[in-house]
Amino acid sequence: MPSTAKRLVIVESPAKAKTISGYLGPGYVVEASFGHVRDLPRNAADVPAKYKGESWARLGVDVDNGFNALYVVSSDRRQQIAKLTKLAKEVDEIFLATDEDREGEAIAWHLLETIKPKVPVKRMVFHEITKLAIQAAVANPREIDRALVDAQEARRILDRLYGYEVSPVLWKKVGRGTSAGRVQSVATRIVVDREKQRMAFRSANYWDISATLATLRAGSGSGSGSGSTDAAEPRSFSATLVALDGDRVASGKDFDPATGAARGSVVHLDEQGARGLAARLHGQPFQVNRVEEKPYRRRPYAPFITSTLQQEGSRKLRFSSAQTMRVAQRLYENGYITYMRTDSVNLSEAAITAARTQIRELYGDASVPPQPRHYTSKVKNAQEAHEAIRPAGDTFRTPGEVAKELPTEEFRLYELIWRRTVASQMTDAVGSSVSVRIRAASTTGEECDFVATGKTITDPGFLRAYVESSDDDDAEADDAERRLPNLVKDQPLRADHLEAVGHNTLPPARYTEASLVKVMEELGIGRPSTYATIMGTIQDRGYVFKRGQALVPSFLAFAVVNLLERHFAQMVDYGFTARMEDELDDVAGGSAAAVDFLTGFYFGGELGDHRSVARSGGLKKLVTENLGDIDARGVNSIPLFTDDEGRNVVVRVGRYGPYLQRSLPGEIEANGNGLSGNSASNNGASNNGASSNGASGDAGDGDGDGNGDAAANRVSIPEGIAPDELTPEKVDELFLGGGGERKLGENPETGEPIMVKSGRFGPYISSGDRNASLLSTMSPETLSLSDALRLLTLPRVIGLDPDGQDIIASGGRYGPYIKRGADTRSLASEDQLFTLTLDEALALLAAPKQRGRAAAKPPLRELGVDPLSDKPLVIKDGRFGPYVTDGESNASLRRGQLPETLTIEQASEMLSEKRAAGPKPRKTAAKKAPAKKAAAKQTTAAKKTTAAKKTTARATAKKTAAKRAAPRKAAPRKS
């Protein structure tokens, strides 16, 4: 007899609820919690009244009583909690079906603590949303894992203590809006350390010779010198000079990045030496000296885990980490892939069988290895989930089968996951690699060795399905071949072309989101659920901005890292952060107590090694003792170099942003506005780290108010300049065109000097009591005295109209114009300010003023076709600044982005996020109504609102349908 019991299943999201409800019978009610239902209080207003007087209330954690956390229900979750509480009273059993990782386990526990049901509660877990998986989860529930909950709670409390104790130090010594975090601060340090390497880097120039060599034909010219008859075999190939008279020729790895000098006993060829040697080799015979051939074998890549999915999503699809996880979340919730937050590379037996079956069907029996492949995770304590990320189900749907069901972004990510999973169970790629050493003697007897390398793939194996990308744009793909002729020792060759080739060593590449996630994983910092959040946080805080895919640290990030490295070194130590993750894993495994861990971290103790925070006295002691020792000016200073005049050039991070300062050693500044102390330490956070803070009150002093030599030796750094771009040449340019003053000459009418200056609104010229802004076509560097004299004539009186009114030409906010009283007309160009005649001005004023929109401006830049929408992307100049558009959606350029450097991948991502956010709801002004008609008006308003909602829903449905109208075909191909 079927059960009549009614069961409530609680998941996190409505999309997940909708999918699961379709797999359960009528006796189940599936509802969403909408994510986390409660958390530590965000601010003082969230703290309940009865706790406001407690000393620990600001932390939200009672550190003196077992680190008991104060949890409050989020204001935007109260209505849903009330609904769940009501449903809990109407059912016979509750299943908590949140995600299977620590965070999901914690959400389940918080739901239990908040709803307080009187009926049995069970924990239901699954790693894919398919009918079989859901039914199996219902049939095999378990209890809430308190060890996982304790680990997640300890992690949350740890992050709160770290952030709430260290961040106020940053507010006082660096500036408001800054923050510290257990993982975010270390991630910021990684990016800053790479930029420091780039700043210290010194490029080296070196040369070698590239030779195009050909096999010699025997006899009448048929066949090669080796007797090969393969028509597909190349007869010419390239080789590179590697040794001269037995000594190795220098390559990029032989130069010291700090000095640019060659290391070791290598031959460092310059341009003249390389060109001369190439000339001496012209017409000389070449001969194969040695041939080494080895078998080539490449094993498949492991299935995706969270970090590798984010890396390949960035490399292949140009998705940000957050974008990859958003799309993966939708695929998971709709039953297309398994759970996407995992650091396990394991595949279930059912998944392995499905992959092998599909390989046999699509690629043939020869592509299936005799034994299934099993992978071992390289991530320590990998335990976030039971399986790698793969297509859901016991049989995999090919990309072609789901193309009509998925929007473009979801389809592309699904295809990536499907290919990687299938490839992981295919045969190895095999072939051969060959290295050929070739020798020639120059006309002066110099012995020159060249090397040519080749690779031939005889069976591509798994490469038919998937080829992994690299963060190095110059790296060779795994499936790339370099075919050489069939060469043998002592075979003569002919040099068809010899070319001297110059190279410059390059600084280490900046991190991308993909490579930063990779290095964090290698260092053991963070966990799968945190990577995307950290990438977003360090950008939202202003510590990092994107240039293309590269992550560039801001000067603010340098200041924050300076403070943390000097005064809280353990807390941004890579090893310490990784060890902390291990300790949290011990708590999750039940081998350590959360309270003991938190007590040692906050109050000190004997836990950890001698470098640990616990053995240093704990976080509370570190913060209290270090605060008075922090020199705000010191941590906000980034030394660059000493210029040719012996001045120290330093970047300072001030209240109004970063600026450059140069001064002679021991020179005392004329302006004493708190630049030499840290008196802000006594002012708390109440003054926003204001003028007494050495970090502030100084950037604004160079705004052109003429404060003696101090102002002349400061200049603001324009937004978007990367730290490693502040070379001596760039600094001189900024001082010339920005904060410094330059004399152009004297005004012949008054005898007063004419100076180029920089002010709050840009560069301008000044002579006596007259000032004039530079026109848009002018620059401070190239401005001449004659240009300045013309500018000083503005505003120019062109003449009088028939009524005796002045007609004046002037420059304005929106460009050049003329005016007569209140009547104005725009000019076509800035040159007309000086050349427009009275007759032309009268004709312009007599013409009707253009109403409405002016003619459309040409785009600032054309980017090409959007890889997602197949529409042309252009950058235009709008009322509120430059923006990118595909003709339907617009997205403003973000802080630090420039029209000249914006990539098509960035533009595509921006528009994709804009489309995903949907249109902003329109605000309808409420009409005032007489009191006696209030009820009627309310009814009408309700009807209108309902109608508006339905209209919006219909419009959204149409847009969704349009997006799915033309799916991409997904025939198996190389990625």
mmCIF file of C-alpha atoms in Angstrom, residues 287-603:
data_model
loop_
_atom_site.group_PDB
_atom_site.id
_atom_site.type_symbol
_atom_site.label_atom_id
_atom_site.label_comp_id
_atom_site.label_asym_id
_atom_site.label_seq_id
_atom_site.Cartn_x
_atom_site.Cartn_y
_atom_site.Cartn_z
ATOM 1 C CA GLN A 287 75.904 18.571 -42.574
ATOM 2 C CA VAL A 288 73.806 16.474 -40.154
ATOM 3 C CA ASN A 289 76.007 15.735 -37.166
ATOM 4 C CA ARG A 290 73.636 13.760 -34.920
ATOM 5 C CA VAL A 291 70.046 12.444 -35.011
ATOM 6 C CA GLU A 292 68.226 11.445 -31.811
ATOM 7 C CA GLU A 293 64.749 9.956 -32.060
ATOM 8 C CA LYS A 294 62.547 9.120 -29.059
ATOM 9 C CA PRO A 295 59.023 7.798 -28.730
ATOM 10 C CA TYR A 296 56.428 10.454 -27.840
ATOM 11 C CA ARG A 297 53.567 9.612 -25.488
ATOM 12 C CA ARG A 298 51.040 11.978 -23.887
ATOM 13 C CA ARG A 299 48.520 10.716 -21.366
ATOM 14 C CA PRO A 300 45.016 12.204 -21.144
ATOM 15 C CA TYR A 301 44.216 15.048 -18.770
ATOM 16 C CA ALA A 302 42.259 14.240 -15.621
ATOM 17 C CA PRO A 303 38.554 15.152 -15.584
ATOM 18 C CA PHE A 304 37.677 18.659 -14.477
ATOM 19 C CA ILE A 305 37.750 19.822 -10.888
ATOM 20 C CA THR A 306 36.669 23.334 -9.912
ATOM 21 C CA SER A 307 40.070 24.950 -10.412
ATOM 22 C CA THR A 308 40.848 23.327 -13.774
ATOM 23 C CA LEU A 309 37.335 24.115 -15.040
ATOM 24 C CA GLN A 310 37.858 27.786 -14.172
ATOM 25 C CA GLN A 311 41.290 27.755 -15.817
ATOM 26 C CA GLU A 312 40.065 26.236 -19.083
ATOM 27 C CA GLY A 313 36.914 28.382 -19.005
ATOM 28 C CA SER A 314 39.196 31.410 -18.919
ATOM 29 C CA ARG A 315 41.610 30.147 -21.590
ATOM 30 C CA LYS A 316 39.162 28.725 -24.101
ATOM 31 C CA LEU A 317 35.913 30.627 -23.489
ATOM 32 C CA ARG A 318 37.346 33.851 -22.019
ATOM 33 C CA PHE A 319 35.014 33.507 -19.036
ATOM 34 C CA SER A 320 35.909 35.018 -15.670
ATOM 35 C CA SER A 321 36.006 32.616 -12.713
ATOM 36 C CA ALA A 322 32.670 33.977 -11.502
ATOM 37 C CA GLN A 323 31.118 33.625 -14.941
ATOM 38 C CA THR A 324 32.300 30.022 -15.250
ATOM 39 C CA MET A 325 30.783 29.147 -11.883
ATOM 40 C CA ARG A 326 27.490 30.914 -12.636
ATOM 41 C CA VAL A 327 27.087 28.997 -15.874
ATOM 42 C CA ALA A 328 28.156 25.708 -14.244
ATOM 43 C CA GLN A 329 25.638 26.301 -11.443
ATOM 44 C CA ARG A 330 22.831 26.585 -13.983
ATOM 45 C CA LEU A 331 23.974 23.415 -15.755
ATOM 46 C CA TYR A 332 24.067 21.544 -12.445
ATOM 47 C CA GLU A 333 20.700 22.756 -11.213
ATOM 48 C CA ASN A 334 19.059 21.807 -14.487
ATOM 49 C CA GLY A 335 20.499 18.301 -14.461
ATOM 50 C CA TYR A 336 23.190 18.574 -17.158
ATOM 51 C CA ILE A 337 26.386 18.156 -15.093
ATOM 52 C CA THR A 338 27.452 16.870 -11.699
ATOM 53 C CA TYR A 339 28.208 19.137 -8.736
ATOM 54 C CA MET A 340 30.699 21.800 -9.792
ATOM 55 C CA ARG A 341 32.499 22.582 -6.495
ATOM 56 C CA THR A 342 34.892 19.699 -6.092
ATOM 57 C CA ASP A 343 38.589 18.955 -5.871
ATOM 58 C CA SER A 344 38.228 15.224 -6.568
ATOM 59 C CA VAL A 345 39.235 13.813 -9.981
ATOM 60 C CA ASN A 346 37.474 10.528 -9.308
ATOM 61 C CA LEU A 347 34.817 9.207 -11.709
ATOM 62 C CA SER A 348 32.172 6.708 -10.649
ATOM 63 C CA GLU A 349 32.119 3.288 -12.293
ATOM 64 C CA ALA A 350 28.871 4.259 -14.030
ATOM 65 C CA ALA A 351 30.492 7.410 -15.445
ATOM 66 C CA ILE A 352 33.540 5.479 -16.648
ATOM 67 C CA THR A 353 31.285 2.960 -18.368
ATOM 68 C CA ALA A 354 29.271 5.758 -19.995
ATOM 69 C CA ALA A 355 32.434 7.460 -21.256
ATOM 70 C CA ARG A 356 33.944 4.244 -22.656
ATOM 71 C CA THR A 357 30.683 3.377 -24.386
ATOM 72 C CA GLN A 358 30.487 6.806 -26.001
ATOM 73 C CA ILE A 359 34.138 6.702 -27.089
ATOM 74 C CA ARG A 360 33.518 3.358 -28.786
ATOM 75 C CA GLU A 361 30.472 4.771 -30.601
ATOM 76 C CA LEU A 362 32.082 8.052 -31.697
ATOM 77 C CA TYR A 363 35.770 7.244 -32.159
ATOM 78 C CA GLY A 364 35.941 3.468 -32.577
ATOM 79 C CA ASP A 365 37.195 0.526 -30.521
ATOM 80 C CA ALA A 366 40.834 1.499 -31.060
ATOM 81 C CA SER A 367 40.345 4.668 -29.003
ATOM 82 C CA VAL A 368 39.228 2.754 -25.888
ATOM 83 C CA PRO A 369 42.110 1.588 -23.667
ATOM 84 C CA PRO A 370 42.034 -2.030 -22.390
ATOM 85 C CA GLN A 371 41.554 -0.908 -18.786
ATOM 86 C CA PRO A 372 39.524 2.033 -17.408
ATOM 87 C CA ARG A 373 41.574 5.011 -16.271
ATOM 88 C CA HIS A 374 41.557 6.081 -12.631
ATOM 89 C CA TYR A 375 43.032 9.405 -11.514
ATOM 90 C CA THR A 376 44.504 10.504 -8.207
ATOM 91 C CA SER A 377 43.943 14.038 -6.974
ATOM 92 C CA LYS A 378 47.015 16.257 -6.561
ATOM 93 C CA VAL A 379 45.086 18.451 -4.113
ATOM 94 C CA LYS A 380 45.827 17.630 -0.489
ATOM 95 C CA ASN A 381 42.770 16.486 1.500
ATOM 96 C CA ALA A 382 40.558 16.536 -1.573
ATOM 97 C CA GLN A 383 37.150 15.926 -0.036
ATOM 98 C CA GLU A 384 34.776 18.630 -1.207
ATOM 99 C CA ALA A 385 32.721 16.172 -3.253
ATOM 100 C CA HIS A 386 32.734 12.584 -4.347
ATOM 101 C CA GLU A 387 33.299 13.001 -8.065
ATOM 102 C CA ALA A 388 34.903 15.148 -10.728
ATOM 103 C CA ILE A 389 32.792 17.503 -12.835
ATOM 104 C CA ARG A 390 31.239 15.517 -15.684
ATOM 105 C CA PRO A 391 28.023 15.217 -17.696
ATOM 106 C CA ALA A 392 25.209 13.999 -15.453
ATOM 107 C CA GLY A 393 23.647 10.548 -15.667
ATOM 108 C CA ASP A 394 24.679 6.988 -16.399
ATOM 109 C CA THR A 395 24.720 7.777 -20.115
ATOM 110 C CA PHE A 396 26.180 11.010 -21.462
ATOM 111 C CA ARG A 397 24.307 13.272 -23.837
ATOM 112 C CA THR A 398 26.523 14.598 -26.618
ATOM 113 C CA PRO A 399 26.750 18.348 -27.228
ATOM 114 C CA GLY A 400 24.684 17.852 -30.374
ATOM 115 C CA GLU A 401 21.866 16.342 -28.327
ATOM 116 C CA VAL A 402 21.630 19.284 -25.921
ATOM 117 C CA ALA A 403 22.376 22.121 -28.375
ATOM 118 C CA LYS A 404 18.716 23.049 -28.860
ATOM 119 C CA GLU A 405 18.055 23.085 -25.109
ATOM 120 C CA LEU A 406 20.868 25.321 -23.883
ATOM 121 C CA PRO A 407 21.715 29.018 -24.276
ATOM 122 C CA THR A 408 25.067 29.724 -25.900
ATOM 123 C CA GLU A 409 27.129 30.121 -22.729
ATOM 124 C CA GLU A 410 25.762 26.969 -21.133
ATOM 125 C CA PHE A 411 26.203 24.983 -24.337
ATOM 126 C CA ARG A 412 29.851 26.017 -24.709
ATOM 127 C CA LEU A 413 30.683 25.070 -21.112
ATOM 128 C CA TYR A 414 28.789 21.787 -21.359
ATOM 129 C CA GLU A 415 30.701 20.927 -24.520
ATOM 130 C CA LEU A 416 33.980 21.672 -22.733
ATOM 131 C CA ILE A 417 33.044 19.403 -19.800
ATOM 132 C CA TRP A 418 31.791 16.621 -22.092
ATOM 133 C CA ARG A 419 34.970 16.667 -24.195
ATOM 134 C CA ARG A 420 37.269 16.664 -21.157
ATOM 135 C CA THR A 421 35.381 13.781 -19.519
ATOM 136 C CA VAL A 422 35.337 11.632 -22.648
ATOM 137 C CA ALA A 423 38.995 12.380 -23.409
ATOM 138 C CA SER A 424 40.011 11.319 -19.883
ATOM 139 C CA GLN A 425 39.033 7.722 -20.730
ATOM 140 C CA MET A 426 40.634 7.539 -24.196
ATOM 141 C CA THR A 427 43.970 6.091 -25.319
ATOM 142 C CA ASP A 428 47.281 7.936 -25.087
ATOM 143 C CA ALA A 429 48.476 10.138 -27.923
ATOM 144 C CA VAL A 430 51.599 8.497 -29.367
ATOM 145 C CA GLY A 431 54.204 9.392 -31.938
ATOM 146 C CA SER A 432 57.862 10.235 -32.074
ATOM 147 C CA SER A 433 60.079 13.232 -31.343
ATOM 148 C CA VAL A 434 63.387 13.869 -33.054
ATOM 149 C CA SER A 435 66.292 16.220 -32.374
ATOM 150 C CA VAL A 436 68.800 16.890 -35.154
ATOM 151 C CA ARG A 437 72.219 18.509 -34.613
ATOM 152 C CA ILE A 438 73.637 20.188 -37.728
ATOM 153 C CA ARG A 439 77.120 21.621 -38.171
ATOM 154 C CA ALA A 440 78.648 24.174 -40.532
ATOM 155 C CA ALA A 441 81.920 26.094 -40.640
ATOM 156 C CA SER A 442 82.070 29.786 -41.495
ATOM 157 C CA THR A 443 84.486 31.229 -44.030
ATOM 158 C CA THR A 444 86.773 32.131 -41.126
ATOM 159 C CA GLY A 445 86.662 28.634 -39.626
ATOM 160 C CA GLU A 446 84.111 29.204 -36.849
ATOM 161 C CA GLU A 447 82.335 25.959 -35.978
ATOM 162 C CA CYS A 448 78.561 26.581 -35.787
ATOM 163 C CA ASP A 449 76.047 24.087 -34.422
ATOM 164 C CA PHE A 450 72.363 24.346 -35.275
ATOM 165 C CA VAL A 451 69.475 22.325 -33.818
ATOM 166 C CA ALA A 452 66.138 21.358 -35.371
ATOM 167 C CA THR A 453 63.408 19.541 -33.432
ATOM 168 C CA GLY A 454 60.405 17.719 -34.762
ATOM 169 C CA LYS A 455 57.364 15.907 -33.461
ATOM 170 C CA THR A 456 55.116 13.516 -35.339
ATOM 171 C CA ILE A 457 51.892 12.140 -33.880
ATOM 172 C CA THR A 458 51.056 8.739 -35.312
ATOM 173 C CA ASP A 459 47.922 8.177 -33.189
ATOM 174 C CA PRO A 460 46.295 11.280 -31.624
ATOM 175 C CA GLY A 461 44.273 9.185 -29.169
ATOM 176 C CA PHE A 462 42.517 11.451 -26.667
ATOM 177 C CA LEU A 463 43.645 14.559 -28.588
ATOM 178 C CA ARG A 464 40.818 13.855 -31.032
ATOM 179 C CA ALA A 465 38.399 14.910 -28.298
ATOM 180 C CA TYR A 466 40.257 17.489 -26.223
ATOM 181 C CA VAL A 467 43.415 19.613 -26.266
ATOM 182 C CA GLU A 468 44.223 21.608 -23.145
ATOM 183 C CA SER A 469 45.147 25.271 -23.548
ATOM 184 C CA SER A 470 48.041 27.090 -21.908
ATOM 185 C CA ASP A 471 48.425 30.413 -20.113
ATOM 186 C CA ASP A 472 51.517 30.975 -22.262
ATOM 187 C CA ASP A 473 50.373 32.311 -25.629
ATOM 188 C CA ASP A 474 53.655 31.154 -27.193
ATOM 189 C CA ALA A 475 53.400 27.603 -25.868
ATOM 190 C CA GLU A 476 52.963 24.856 -28.427
ATOM 191 C CA ALA A 477 49.674 22.919 -28.314
ATOM 192 C CA ASP A 478 49.858 19.227 -27.427
ATOM 193 C CA ASP A 479 48.464 18.254 -30.822
ATOM 194 C CA ALA A 480 50.863 20.429 -32.834
ATOM 195 C CA GLU A 481 53.240 18.629 -35.163
ATOM 196 C CA ARG A 482 56.633 19.737 -36.492
ATOM 197 C CA ARG A 483 57.562 17.419 -39.306
ATOM 198 C CA LEU A 484 61.191 17.039 -40.402
ATOM 199 C CA PRO A 485 62.607 15.237 -43.420
ATOM 200 C CA ASN A 486 63.951 11.757 -42.781
ATOM 201 C CA LEU A 487 67.527 12.756 -41.947
ATOM 202 C CA VAL A 488 70.582 10.591 -41.254
ATOM 203 C CA LYS A 489 74.046 11.277 -39.825
ATOM 204 C CA ASP A 490 76.528 12.957 -42.213
ATOM 205 C CA GLN A 491 73.754 13.879 -44.663
ATOM 206 C CA PRO A 492 74.644 17.071 -46.565
ATOM 207 C CA LEU A 493 72.208 19.986 -46.461
ATOM 208 C CA ARG A 494 71.873 23.279 -48.282
ATOM 209 C CA ALA A 495 71.207 26.616 -46.535
ATOM 210 C CA ASP A 496 68.529 28.394 -48.559
ATOM 211 C CA HIS A 497 68.284 31.301 -46.162
ATOM 212 C CA LEU A 498 70.195 32.589 -43.140
ATOM 213 C CA GLU A 499 68.726 35.300 -40.994
ATOM 214 C CA ALA A 500 70.037 37.014 -37.874
ATOM 215 C CA VAL A 501 67.156 37.191 -35.383
ATOM 216 C CA GLY A 502 67.000 39.508 -32.389
ATOM 217 C CA HIS A 503 65.184 38.737 -29.138
ATOM 218 C CA ASN A 504 64.412 40.558 -25.922
ATOM 219 C CA THR A 505 63.912 38.830 -22.611
ATOM 220 C CA LEU A 506 60.458 39.428 -21.179
ATOM 221 C CA PRO A 507 59.344 39.946 -17.591
ATOM 222 C CA PRO A 508 57.286 37.196 -15.967
ATOM 223 C CA ALA A 509 53.718 37.317 -17.232
ATOM 224 C CA ARG A 510 51.051 38.802 -15.019
ATOM 225 C CA TYR A 511 48.580 36.407 -13.528
ATOM 226 C CA THR A 512 45.229 35.843 -15.145
ATOM 227 C CA GLU A 513 42.299 34.566 -13.114
ATOM 228 C CA ALA A 514 43.098 31.115 -14.490
ATOM 229 C CA SER A 515 46.785 31.147 -13.555
ATOM 230 C CA LEU A 516 46.098 32.745 -10.160
ATOM 231 C CA VAL A 517 43.624 29.990 -9.304
ATOM 232 C CA LYS A 518 46.218 27.463 -10.429
ATOM 233 C CA VAL A 519 48.992 28.853 -8.212
ATOM 234 C CA MET A 520 46.619 29.175 -5.235
ATOM 235 C CA GLU A 521 45.687 25.526 -5.658
ATOM 236 C CA GLU A 522 49.364 24.533 -5.908
ATOM 237 C CA LEU A 523 50.119 26.470 -2.698
ATOM 238 C CA GLY A 524 47.135 24.893 -0.912
ATOM 239 C CA ILE A 525 45.415 28.258 -0.420
ATOM 240 C CA GLY A 526 41.635 28.392 -0.554
ATOM 241 C CA ARG A 527 39.164 25.715 -1.552
ATOM 242 C CA PRO A 528 36.954 25.136 -4.616
ATOM 243 C CA SER A 529 34.029 27.060 -3.176
ATOM 244 C CA THR A 530 36.175 30.160 -2.583
ATOM 245 C CA TYR A 531 38.154 30.684 -5.813
ATOM 246 C CA ALA A 532 35.532 32.629 -7.776
ATOM 247 C CA THR A 533 34.605 34.724 -4.727
ATOM 248 C CA ILE A 534 38.231 35.676 -4.112
ATOM 249 C CA MET A 535 38.732 36.696 -7.751
ATOM 250 C CA GLY A 536 35.721 39.007 -7.428
ATOM 251 C CA THR A 537 36.686 40.388 -4.013
ATOM 252 C CA ILE A 538 40.206 41.502 -4.923
ATOM 253 C CA GLN A 539 38.797 43.338 -7.945
ATOM 254 C CA ASP A 540 35.821 44.862 -6.116
ATOM 255 C CA ARG A 541 38.116 46.182 -3.378
ATOM 256 C CA GLY A 542 40.227 48.008 -5.937
ATOM 257 C CA TYR A 543 43.307 45.889 -5.250
ATOM 258 C CA VAL A 544 43.404 44.484 -8.777
ATOM 259 C CA PHE A 545 42.074 45.593 -12.142
ATOM 260 C CA LYS A 546 41.934 43.723 -15.410
ATOM 261 C CA ARG A 547 43.866 44.594 -18.536
ATOM 262 C CA GLY A 548 42.661 42.094 -21.077
ATOM 263 C CA GLN A 549 42.836 38.835 -19.147
ATOM 264 C CA ALA A 550 45.799 39.995 -17.032
ATOM 265 C CA LEU A 551 45.365 40.991 -13.367
ATOM 266 C CA VAL A 552 47.191 44.244 -12.576
ATOM 267 C CA PRO A 553 47.654 45.259 -8.919
ATOM 268 C CA SER A 554 46.809 48.811 -7.892
ATOM 269 C CA PHE A 555 49.071 50.997 -5.778
ATOM 270 C CA LEU A 556 46.488 50.587 -3.007
ATOM 271 C CA ALA A 557 47.229 46.852 -3.088
ATOM 272 C CA PHE A 558 50.946 47.627 -2.643
ATOM 273 C CA ALA A 559 50.162 49.708 0.458
ATOM 274 C CA VAL A 560 47.953 47.001 1.977
ATOM 275 C CA VAL A 561 50.510 44.269 1.304
ATOM 276 C CA ASN A 562 53.304 46.510 2.669
ATOM 277 C CA LEU A 563 51.461 46.851 5.983
ATOM 278 C CA LEU A 564 50.573 43.182 6.267
ATOM 279 C CA GLU A 565 54.048 41.923 5.329
ATOM 280 C CA ARG A 566 55.807 44.266 7.768
ATOM 281 C CA HIS A 567 53.484 43.879 10.754
ATOM 282 C CA PHE A 568 51.402 40.717 10.228
ATOM 283 C CA ALA A 569 53.869 38.643 8.230
ATOM 284 C CA GLN A 570 52.493 35.276 9.367
ATOM 285 C CA MET A 571 49.029 36.172 8.137
ATOM 286 C CA VAL A 572 50.073 36.604 4.527
ATOM 287 C CA ASP A 573 52.683 33.854 4.575
ATOM 288 C CA TYR A 574 51.882 31.292 1.890
ATOM 289 C CA GLY A 575 52.867 28.344 4.076
ATOM 290 C CA PHE A 576 50.877 29.602 7.066
ATOM 291 C CA THR A 577 47.722 30.041 5.025
ATOM 292 C CA ALA A 578 48.055 26.549 3.549
ATOM 293 C CA ARG A 579 48.682 25.037 7.005
ATOM 294 C CA MET A 580 45.548 26.768 8.263
ATOM 295 C CA GLU A 581 43.561 25.071 5.486
ATOM 296 C CA ASP A 582 45.018 21.733 6.631
ATOM 297 C CA GLU A 583 43.974 22.428 10.231
ATOM 298 C CA LEU A 584 40.458 23.242 9.084
ATOM 299 C CA ASP A 585 40.466 19.975 7.135
ATOM 300 C CA ASP A 586 41.418 18.194 10.390
ATOM 301 C CA VAL A 587 38.366 19.761 12.031
ATOM 302 C CA ALA A 588 36.203 18.583 9.129
ATOM 303 C CA GLY A 589 37.626 15.086 9.508
ATOM 304 C CA GLY A 590 36.839 15.038 13.223
ATOM 305 C CA SER A 591 40.476 14.741 14.325
ATOM 306 C CA ALA A 592 40.643 18.269 15.810
ATOM 307 C CA ALA A 593 38.276 20.454 17.830
ATOM 308 C CA ALA A 594 37.157 23.779 16.349
ATOM 309 C CA VAL A 595 37.260 25.550 19.731
ATOM 310 C CA ASP A 596 40.895 24.576 20.347
ATOM 311 C CA PHE A 597 41.855 25.791 16.897
ATOM 312 C CA LEU A 598 40.069 29.150 17.288
ATOM 313 C CA THR A 599 41.388 29.680 20.831
ATOM 314 C CA GLY A 600 44.988 29.249 19.710
ATOM 315 C CA PHE A 601 44.514 31.505 16.709
ATOM 316 C CA TYR A 602 42.858 34.355 18.635
ATOM 317 C CA PHE A 603 44.392 34.196 22.137
#
